[in-house]
């Protein structure tokens, strides 16, 4: 049987965790794929004759740079099937997926951008797949949690998704579980909690990249499309930004953090309103398939709902379907981090290798 | 490409739901497999020349009966790959899996018996698989919930399972969520709740088949083995039966139900002890991989734990692993019923067809 080749783009946090999982991957009687290409930022490592490389030596040795289109041609000519693992969040690489697939190169990736940008890219990607040019992207939503695979299984076996709801961001989960807990009244002002989360590394370096809701909107876009909705993009439905209007023009993260306390009262009164109704505040993503409505934003939720009961920085995905109508199918757990994101990628790689072998 | 053939054993509740899902299965560009054999109880339908049959006509037309070994030989000679779907809970069929696999026939099934009987059968099954004789059994635990696939992905990508806990029986879930709810003190005596559940069809026709804990023990056995423990069988670890000692010799289900109220006090005092500690009672399954201990039985659990918070007859599976150490990966939802069990089978069938195509 012809060997299966692996090309790996991106060796940051997720990429490094992926490499270590790859070394220990359990493929049963199937031959492990041969790594022939690795890249990070502006470094690449490969042998023109497709012989195996040691991706971990990329930092110390490198090869002449190939453009994405050169890379595509070179991989397309490999003497065996090729799987490209894209561990970046790069839009240019994502934009190349249709071309990779058309050239018979399978793609395995956690890169959200490929599936949450304009609908044309989505259509181009999925119309370019064939039984030998596959695409797998479990970790594009909820990292290693079985979210994409579960949704695909539900729809492919004929279930009807009525609604998908949940908390799709570990950062938002942490912020609101702390700010508006089910028991007690919370242990700080909104701005203090954001500041603590930033210091602990629970937010992006610039917390506005979490607070604008776009990360959640991208995940909603992916789930909505998989559930059958024609969503144009993450900016084509209502997304509530938690960046106060007056701070939209802040020139830096530090200016933003400095001025955020001036707006604590808005969040505080929303929380108090919720408390009066016996509810808590959560940043909820909602894909209402039945009514073709997608939305992301603050909601007051019942204290005994699974969404309210989240702990730490856990994500939760609640699938309401025709089959799971009396009670929903729920998947919950850590939805971010190098190890669990790489796990989704590695598990997808196994599935791709099994199908291509 | 050679066609893929399908043989279906068992056309009861799960089998009928499976047939209707099969009719609507979304396989993308892959050709749908051809049904060449269907059987139910002592009826079989097939054409000797492997031409397609209509399984839904089994009741009105049938063919000369083949033994399991005749069936194996006949399927092994089919002019293409064969997938056998076993929708029964029959031990004899389960015992034939190694032989099916050795003859190149893949198996897709919800039949718990194949994976929870003696360890030799388990070993024989998994040592007989090849890249063209596959086995998939998602619905053997938790029906269509992503339990087996998640556990396999975790271990195959190198995670270390430390503990799997949960409520693995819809019947037990319903009984204890009603008997010992998180809010309030419950709305009836133990025997009354069992009786209501029986009348509503939430238990087996003979409730002792649920109360003896063996169904949960079988699911524990499967998960423990997948997590790497060498469990001899469902009777090789402590399983607490909820059939009072004095009623073990009851000659019928009705005698059992009649005498159960005499034993309400035992359950009541256990519930009161739990309440004194601010806890509730649940029938908990536990696979402690780290300490090589498997157990099934009553436990007092914290009210704010995910296990306590279950609703209705939901199952919950809580995976504690090295990667999911700060908070576990949780899968929750309905774990029984024809539609959701068939869904697990159909989703597995898609995976098998994708690999064999």
XYZ file of N, CA and C in Angstrom, chain A residues 154-357:
612
model
N -25.575 13.463 14.014
C -27.010 13.716 14.157
C -27.638 13.997 12.796
N -27.049 14.918 12.041
C -27.671 15.301 10.771
C -27.542 14.198 9.721
N -26.376 13.546 9.669
C -26.178 12.521 8.631
C -27.106 11.327 8.822
N -27.545 11.086 10.061
C -28.449 9.957 10.308
C -29.908 10.400 10.302
N -30.153 11.665 9.926
C -31.523 12.099 9.689
C -32.230 12.762 10.850
N -31.482 13.103 11.917
C -32.140 13.832 12.990
C -32.363 15.280 12.533
N -33.331 15.961 13.144
C -33.547 17.374 12.838
C -33.118 18.205 14.034
N -32.120 19.078 13.798
C -31.643 19.946 14.865
C -32.643 21.084 15.016
N -33.163 21.283 16.212
C -34.059 22.419 16.400
C -33.299 23.623 16.944
N -32.371 23.390 17.877
C -31.662 24.507 18.488
C -30.348 24.020 19.095
N -29.307 24.831 18.956
C -28.046 24.558 19.657
C -27.753 25.780 20.517
N -27.555 25.557 21.798
C -27.296 26.674 22.691
C -26.099 26.361 23.557
N -25.521 27.404 24.139
C -24.456 27.120 25.084
C -23.543 28.277 25.342
N -22.486 27.972 26.049
C -21.405 28.919 26.294
C -20.214 28.375 25.531
N -19.803 29.093 24.488
C -18.813 28.556 23.544
C -17.431 29.158 23.751
N -17.238 29.901 24.816
C -15.944 30.545 25.058
C -15.516 30.308 26.493
N -14.319 29.767 26.664
C -13.797 29.529 28.006
C -13.626 30.821 28.771
N -13.210 31.878 28.063
C -13.007 33.169 28.711
C -14.331 33.717 29.232
N -15.347 33.729 28.357
C -16.668 34.230 28.764
C -17.230 33.370 29.897
N -16.998 32.070 29.820
C -17.469 31.176 30.860
C -16.868 31.584 32.197
N -15.540 31.713 32.235
C -14.861 32.094 33.475
C -15.363 33.431 34.005
N -15.466 34.428 33.112
C -15.865 35.771 33.544
C -17.239 35.752 34.209
N -18.211 35.068 33.587
C -19.573 35.128 34.125
C -19.820 34.132 35.255
N -19.132 32.986 35.233
C -19.258 32.066 36.379
C -18.735 32.745 37.645
N -17.746 33.652 37.486
C -17.173 34.373 38.619
C -18.029 35.584 38.987
N -18.451 36.331 37.969
C -19.193 37.579 38.180
C -20.608 37.317 38.693
N -21.233 36.258 38.179
C -22.647 36.010 38.494
C -22.867 34.534 38.827
N -22.273 34.090 39.961
C -22.353 32.657 40.287
C -23.767 32.254 40.718
N -24.032 30.956 40.677
C -25.351 30.447 41.062
C -25.581 30.644 42.565
N -24.547 30.407 43.383
C -24.677 30.665 44.825
C -23.867 31.907 45.169
N -24.415 32.763 46.005
C -23.719 33.989 46.387
C -23.912 35.070 45.342
N -23.251 36.214 45.540
C -23.514 37.326 44.631
C -22.274 37.726 43.845
N -21.270 36.858 43.827
C -20.082 37.185 43.052
C -19.070 37.902 43.922
N -17.814 37.837 43.487
C -16.767 38.328 44.376
C -15.995 39.485 43.764
N -16.683 40.376 43.059
C -15.945 41.517 42.550
C -16.715 42.257 41.486
N -16.214 43.438 41.185
C -16.810 44.214 40.094
C -16.389 43.609 38.768
N -17.189 43.892 37.732
C -16.933 43.352 36.399
C -15.492 43.639 35.944
N -15.071 44.887 36.059
C -13.740 45.260 35.553
C -12.630 44.550 36.330
N -12.884 44.323 37.626
C -11.873 43.618 38.427
C -11.721 42.169 37.950
N -12.864 41.559 37.621
C -12.824 40.158 37.188
C -12.143 40.042 35.821
N -12.443 40.992 34.931
C -11.766 41.002 33.621
C -10.260 41.155 33.837
N -9.896 42.030 34.751
C -8.481 42.288 35.011
C -7.779 41.044 35.582
N -8.448 40.395 36.537
C -7.886 39.148 37.090
C -7.702 38.099 35.991
N -8.721 37.964 35.142
C -8.666 36.960 34.073
C -7.522 37.268 33.118
N -7.339 38.545 32.825
C -6.237 38.953 31.938
C -4.889 38.594 32.572
N -4.741 38.923 33.854
C -3.472 38.647 34.547
C -3.181 37.147 34.605
N -4.248 36.340 34.714
C -4.063 34.885 34.818
C -3.889 34.233 33.444
N -3.921 35.044 32.388
C -3.754 34.497 31.039
C -5.011 33.824 30.506
N -6.171 34.083 31.132
C -7.427 33.480 30.676
C -8.064 34.249 29.515
N -7.538 35.450 29.236
C -8.060 36.196 28.083
C -6.962 36.284 27.023
N -7.332 36.750 25.833
C -6.314 37.099 24.847
C -5.469 38.227 25.434
N -4.250 38.435 24.896
C -3.405 39.527 25.417
C -4.192 40.846 25.456
N -4.996 41.096 24.429
C -5.909 42.236 24.450
C -7.322 41.694 24.721
N -7.856 41.893 25.943
C -9.139 41.275 26.316
C -10.278 41.671 25.392
N -10.117 42.763 24.662
C -11.181 43.161 23.741
C -11.418 42.102 22.670
N -10.366 41.315 22.367
C -10.518 40.246 21.369
C -11.450 39.135 21.855
N -11.640 39.037 23.174
C -12.667 38.130 23.700
C -14.001 38.851 23.854
N -13.909 40.083 24.410
C -15.135 40.786 24.802
C -15.985 41.218 23.612
N -15.393 41.311 22.427
C -16.195 41.724 21.266
C -17.120 40.607 20.768
N -16.983 39.405 21.315
C -17.914 38.332 20.992
C -17.653 37.646 19.657
N -16.631 38.083 18.927
C -16.426 37.547 17.578
C -15.971 36.087 17.567
N -15.194 35.696 18.576
C -14.763 34.301 18.657
C -15.986 33.386 18.795
N -16.911 33.782 19.646
C -18.148 33.007 19.828
C -18.981 33.046 18.544
N -19.020 34.217 17.910
C -19.791 34.356 16.666
C -19.257 33.427 15.576
N -17.922 33.277 15.529
C -17.336 32.363 14.534
C -17.767 30.914 14.802
N -17.747 30.522 16.070
C -18.150 29.146 16.404
C -19.635 28.929 16.085
N -20.452 29.953 16.374
C -21.881 29.883 16.038
C -22.075 29.706 14.531
N -21.286 30.428 13.771
C -21.387 30.359 12.308
C -21.140 28.931 11.838
N -20.107 28.305 12.395
C -19.761 26.942 11.987
C -20.882 25.967 12.347
N -21.365 26.047 13.583
C -22.425 25.117 14.002
C -23.708 25.364 13.209
N -24.038 26.622 12.981
C -25.255 26.945 12.234
C -25.182 26.365 10.824
N -24.024 26.529 10.177
C -23.874 25.995 8.815
C -23.982 24.470 8.802
N -23.336 23.831 9.778
C -23.423 22.363 9.834
C -24.857 21.903 10.090
N -25.624 22.748 10.789
C -27.019 22.395 11.064
C -27.924 22.745 9.886
N -27.336 23.327 8.835
C -28.107 23.543 7.617
C -28.485 24.981 7.310
N -28.116 25.939 8.193
C -28.458 27.342 7.922
C -27.422 27.984 6.995
N -27.909 28.832 6.099
C -27.006 29.523 5.174
C -26.563 30.838 5.811
N -25.613 30.770 6.716
C -25.154 31.966 7.413
C -24.019 32.600 6.614
N -24.186 33.873 6.253
C -23.203 34.549 5.392
C -21.834 34.668 6.066
N -21.848 34.927 7.383
C -20.585 35.092 8.105
C -20.865 35.486 9.538
N -19.808 35.634 10.351
C -19.999 35.910 11.782
C -20.523 37.313 12.051
N -20.586 38.159 11.008
C -21.120 39.507 11.218
C -22.492 39.661 10.563
N -23.116 38.536 10.230
C -24.415 38.616 9.553
C -25.585 38.323 10.497
N -25.296 38.268 11.806
C -26.379 38.077 12.791
C -26.014 38.895 14.041
N -26.972 39.097 14.949
C -26.709 39.965 16.103
C -25.669 39.369 17.062
N -24.596 40.123 17.274
C -23.554 39.735 18.227
C -23.377 40.895 19.200
N -23.641 40.661 20.464
C -23.501 41.726 21.454
C -22.045 41.829 21.886
N -21.449 42.990 21.656
C -20.084 43.209 22.123
C -20.126 43.711 23.563
N -19.213 43.222 24.396
C -19.138 43.694 25.782
C -18.126 44.829 25.927
N -17.727 45.387 24.780
C -16.893 46.583 24.820
C -17.841 47.788 24.845
N -17.844 48.553 25.955
C -18.772 49.689 26.029
C -18.545 50.646 24.850
N -19.641 51.177 24.293
C -19.567 52.103 23.138
C -18.472 53.153 23.311
N -18.445 53.749 24.512
C -17.503 54.845 24.753
C -16.047 54.383 24.693
N -15.819 53.075 24.809
C -14.429 52.581 24.821
C -14.035 51.936 23.498
N -14.921 52.012 22.525
C -14.602 51.387 21.230
C -13.399 52.038 20.578
N -13.186 53.312 20.918
C -12.083 54.037 20.285
C -10.810 54.009 21.128
N -10.810 53.267 22.231
C -9.597 53.200 23.055
C -8.427 52.746 22.196
N -7.295 53.433 22.358
C -6.198 53.189 21.419
C -5.361 51.964 21.790
N -5.492 51.467 23.020
C -4.677 50.319 23.424
C -5.422 49.491 24.462
N -4.931 48.260 24.662
C -5.534 47.391 25.672
C -5.417 48.035 27.050
N -4.287 48.703 27.309
C -4.112 49.249 28.664
C -5.044 50.440 28.880
N -5.255 51.266 27.853
C -6.218 52.373 27.997
C -7.614 51.790 28.253
N -7.943 50.730 27.519
C -9.249 50.087 27.685
C -9.430 49.577 29.113
N -8.417 48.875 29.607
C -8.518 48.289 30.952
C -8.624 49.390 32.020
N -7.925 50.501 31.749
C -7.926 51.614 32.702
C -9.314 52.247 32.814
N -9.992 52.339 31.671
C -11.285 53.036 31.666
C -12.476 52.099 31.919
N -12.242 50.780 31.868
C -13.358 49.841 32.010
C -14.150 50.022 33.320
N -13.461 50.334 34.466
C -14.206 50.498 35.728
C -15.312 51.556 35.635
N -15.143 52.550 34.770
C -16.175 53.595 34.637
C -17.505 52.997 34.165
N -17.453 51.776 33.609
C -18.668 51.178 33.037
C -19.180 49.983 33.841
N -18.614 49.796 35.033
C -19.023 48.649 35.849
C -20.517 48.669 36.161
N -21.069 49.897 36.290
C -22.457 49.995 36.726
C -23.428 49.316 35.742
N -23.121 49.404 34.437
C -24.008 48.785 33.429
C -24.146 47.283 33.679
N -22.998 46.625 33.860
C -23.015 45.178 34.089
C -23.657 44.857 35.434
N -23.353 45.703 36.426
C -23.887 45.466 37.771
C -25.414 45.517 37.769
N -25.976 46.483 37.062
C -27.440 46.579 37.122
C -28.098 45.451 36.323
N -27.431 45.014 35.258
C -27.970 43.858 34.519
C -27.981 42.625 35.434
N -26.888 42.465 36.174
C -26.809 41.330 37.103
C -27.884 41.423 38.184
N -28.114 42.655 38.690
C -29.135 42.842 39.730
C -30.534 42.533 39.188
N -30.794 42.950 37.973
C -32.088 42.647 37.343
C -32.296 41.134 37.252
N -31.221 40.450 36.845
C -31.293 38.989 36.739
C -31.575 38.384 38.121
N -30.842 38.864 39.129
C -30.981 38.331 40.483
C -32.411 38.495 40.995
N -33.044 39.644 40.658
C -34.431 39.870 41.086
C -35.371 38.805 40.543
N -35.028 38.259 39.377
C -35.849 37.198 38.782
C -35.335 35.810 39.172
N -34.370 35.773 40.107
C -33.806 34.485 40.525
C -32.919 33.868 39.462
N -32.364 34.720 38.593
C -31.541 34.199 37.486
C -30.103 34.673 37.587
N -29.253 34.113 36.732
C -27.869 34.578 36.645
C -27.581 35.035 35.214
N -26.451 35.727 35.030
C -26.093 36.266 33.719
C -25.078 35.358 33.040
N -25.312 35.039 31.783
C -24.336 34.266 31.015
C -24.229 34.841 29.609
N -23.079 34.619 28.975
C -22.875 35.063 27.593
C -23.224 33.879 26.695
N -24.431 33.914 26.164
C -25.017 32.734 25.540
C -24.984 32.815 24.008
N -24.590 31.711 23.420
C -24.652 31.577 21.962
C -25.877 30.739 21.641
N -26.592 31.146 20.615
C -27.825 30.445 20.294
C -27.993 30.288 18.782
N -28.148 29.054 18.345
C -28.415 28.754 16.939
C -29.809 28.136 16.893
N -30.776 28.971 16.579
C -32.166 28.520 16.561
C -32.478 28.092 15.122
N -32.317 26.827 14.881
C -32.408 26.324 13.500
C -33.847 26.407 13.002
N -34.778 26.045 13.891
C -36.186 26.052 13.512
C -36.642 27.416 13.005
N -36.167 28.475 13.671
C -36.593 29.821 13.297
C -35.532 30.599 12.519
N -34.481 29.872 12.095
C -33.423 30.497 11.295
C -32.875 31.766 11.944
N -32.593 31.691 13.258
C -32.075 32.848 13.991
C -30.817 32.473 14.734
N -29.766 33.243 14.531
C -28.519 33.019 15.259
C -28.249 34.267 16.080
N -27.829 34.112 17.320
C -27.513 35.296 18.118
C -26.500 34.967 19.202
N -25.783 36.002 19.615
C -24.748 35.870 20.631
C -24.878 37.064 21.565
N -24.970 36.829 22.860
C -25.027 37.972 23.761
C -25.410 37.599 25.181
N -25.559 38.646 26.023
C -25.920 38.431 27.421
C -27.335 37.908 27.524
N -27.526 36.952 28.425
C -28.876 36.483 28.721
C -29.014 36.225 30.212
N -30.234 36.389 30.693
C -30.529 35.991 32.066
C -31.019 34.561 32.004
N -30.333 33.638 32.720
C -30.725 32.230 32.621
C -31.089 31.652 33.982
N -32.011 30.716 33.966
C -32.459 30.039 35.189
C -31.274 29.392 35.904
N -31.284 29.489 37.237
C -30.149 28.956 38.002
C -29.975 27.447 37.876
N -31.079 26.717 37.595
C -30.932 25.264 37.528
C -30.730 24.764 36.093
N -30.463 25.686 35.167
C -30.190 25.249 33.785
C -28.743 24.796 33.679
N -28.467 23.881 32.742
C -27.079 23.413 32.604
C -26.111 24.554 32.286
N -26.592 25.568 31.570
C -25.723 26.695 31.214
C -25.310 27.472 32.457
N -26.246 27.651 33.402
C -25.929 28.387 34.633
C -24.950 27.604 35.497
N -25.064 26.278 35.460
C -24.289 25.437 36.365
C -22.849 25.191 35.932
N -22.426 25.792 34.836
C -21.041 25.620 34.364
C -20.045 26.026 35.445
N -18.868 25.393 35.416
C -17.834 25.753 36.391
C -16.553 26.168 35.662
N -15.732 26.931 36.353
C -14.429 27.313 35.830
C -14.543 27.964 34.475
N -13.768 27.460 33.511
C -13.813 28.040 32.174
C -14.371 27.023 31.178
N -15.232 26.130 31.676
C -15.812 25.102 30.802
C -16.717 25.688 29.721
N -16.711 25.029 28.580
C -17.701 25.274 27.530
C -18.858 24.303 27.720
N -20.021 24.674 27.186
C -21.122 23.722 27.142
C -21.860 23.864 25.817
N -22.231 22.736 25.236
C -22.965 22.693 23.974
C -24.220 21.865 24.208
N -25.369 22.488 24.030
C -26.649 21.838 24.310
C -27.396 21.666 22.986
N -27.558 20.402 22.573
C -28.209 20.113 21.296
C -29.664 19.705 21.519
N -30.581 20.533 21.073
C -31.997 20.163 21.066
C -32.329 19.638 19.670
N -32.837 18.421 19.600
C -33.137 17.844 18.290
C -34.484 17.134 18.360
N -34.936 16.657 17.211
C -36.197 15.918 17.205
C -36.057 14.655 18.071
N -34.924 13.935 17.902
C -34.742 12.709 18.692
C -34.474 13.001 20.163
N -33.672 14.044 20.403
C -33.375 14.436 21.798
C -34.287 15.609 22.164
N -35.603 15.351 22.107
C -36.539 16.450 22.332
C -36.939 16.566 23.797
N -37.126 15.445 24.491
C -37.566 15.559 25.879
C -36.432 16.071 26.754
N -35.207 15.700 26.437
C -34.068 16.346 27.093
C -32.920 16.380 26.104
N -32.157 17.482 26.110
C -31.148 17.672 25.067
C -29.904 16.798 25.258
N -29.143 16.639 24.187
C -27.830 15.999 24.248
C -26.830 17.100 24.630
N -26.059 16.862 25.683
C -25.164 17.896 26.211
C -23.712 17.426 26.197
N -22.835 18.280 25.713
C -21.387 18.018 25.763
C -20.741 19.181 26.503
N -19.872 18.874 27.441
C -19.346 19.902 28.331
C -17.899 19.609 28.702
N -17.119 20.654 28.891
C -15.735 20.487 29.327
C -14.863 21.613 28.810
N -13.578 21.458 29.032
C -12.634 22.485 28.597
C -12.654 22.611 27.078
N -12.786 23.828 26.588
C -12.903 24.029 25.143
C -11.760 24.820 24.553
N -10.654 24.926 25.280
C -9.496 25.654 24.767
C -8.222 25.119 25.416
N -7.083 25.437 24.821
C -5.800 24.986 25.357
C -5.096 24.088 24.356
N -3.776 24.129 24.376
C -2.982 23.407 23.383
C -3.252 21.912 23.351
N -3.231 21.277 24.522
C -3.363 19.812 24.579
C -4.709 19.335 24.042
N -5.807 19.957 24.501
C -7.125 19.476 24.089
C -7.441 19.881 22.647
N -6.890 21.005 22.202
C -7.077 21.365 20.790
C -6.328 20.370 19.911
N -5.087 20.070 20.293
C -4.297 19.095 19.529
C -4.960 17.725 19.539
N -5.628 17.386 20.632
C -6.317 16.098 20.692
C -7.376 15.991 19.600
N -8.146 17.059 19.402
C -9.151 17.039 18.337
C -8.499 16.839 16.983
N -7.355 17.490 16.783
C -6.623 17.365 15.523
C -6.101 15.935 15.353
N -5.503 15.387 16.398
C -4.940 14.034 16.316
C -6.027 12.993 16.059
N -7.174 13.159 16.737
C -8.275 12.199 16.555
C -8.804 12.290 15.120
N -8.888 13.496 14.600
C -9.294 13.677 13.199
C -8.285 13.026 12.253
N -6.998 13.207 12.582
C -5.958 12.620 11.731
C -6.121 11.107 11.662
N -6.399 10.490 12.810
C -6.613 9.036 12.815
C -7.748 8.676 11.856
N -8.855 9.422 11.928
C -10.007 9.130 11.066
C -9.640 9.282 9.592
N -8.878 10.329 9.287
C -8.476 10.547 7.898
C -7.563 9.413 7.434
N -6.580 9.059 8.259
C -5.645 7.989 7.884
C -6.402 6.668 7.702
N -7.335 6.394 8.609
C -8.118 5.156 8.489
C -8.879 5.105 7.170
N -9.407 6.243 6.737
C -10.177 6.242 5.487
C -9.288 6.180 4.272
N -8.093 6.770 4.362
C -7.219 6.820 3.186
C -6.367 5.564 3.046
N -6.270 4.780 4.129
C -5.404 3.585 4.099
C -6.068 2.450 3.330
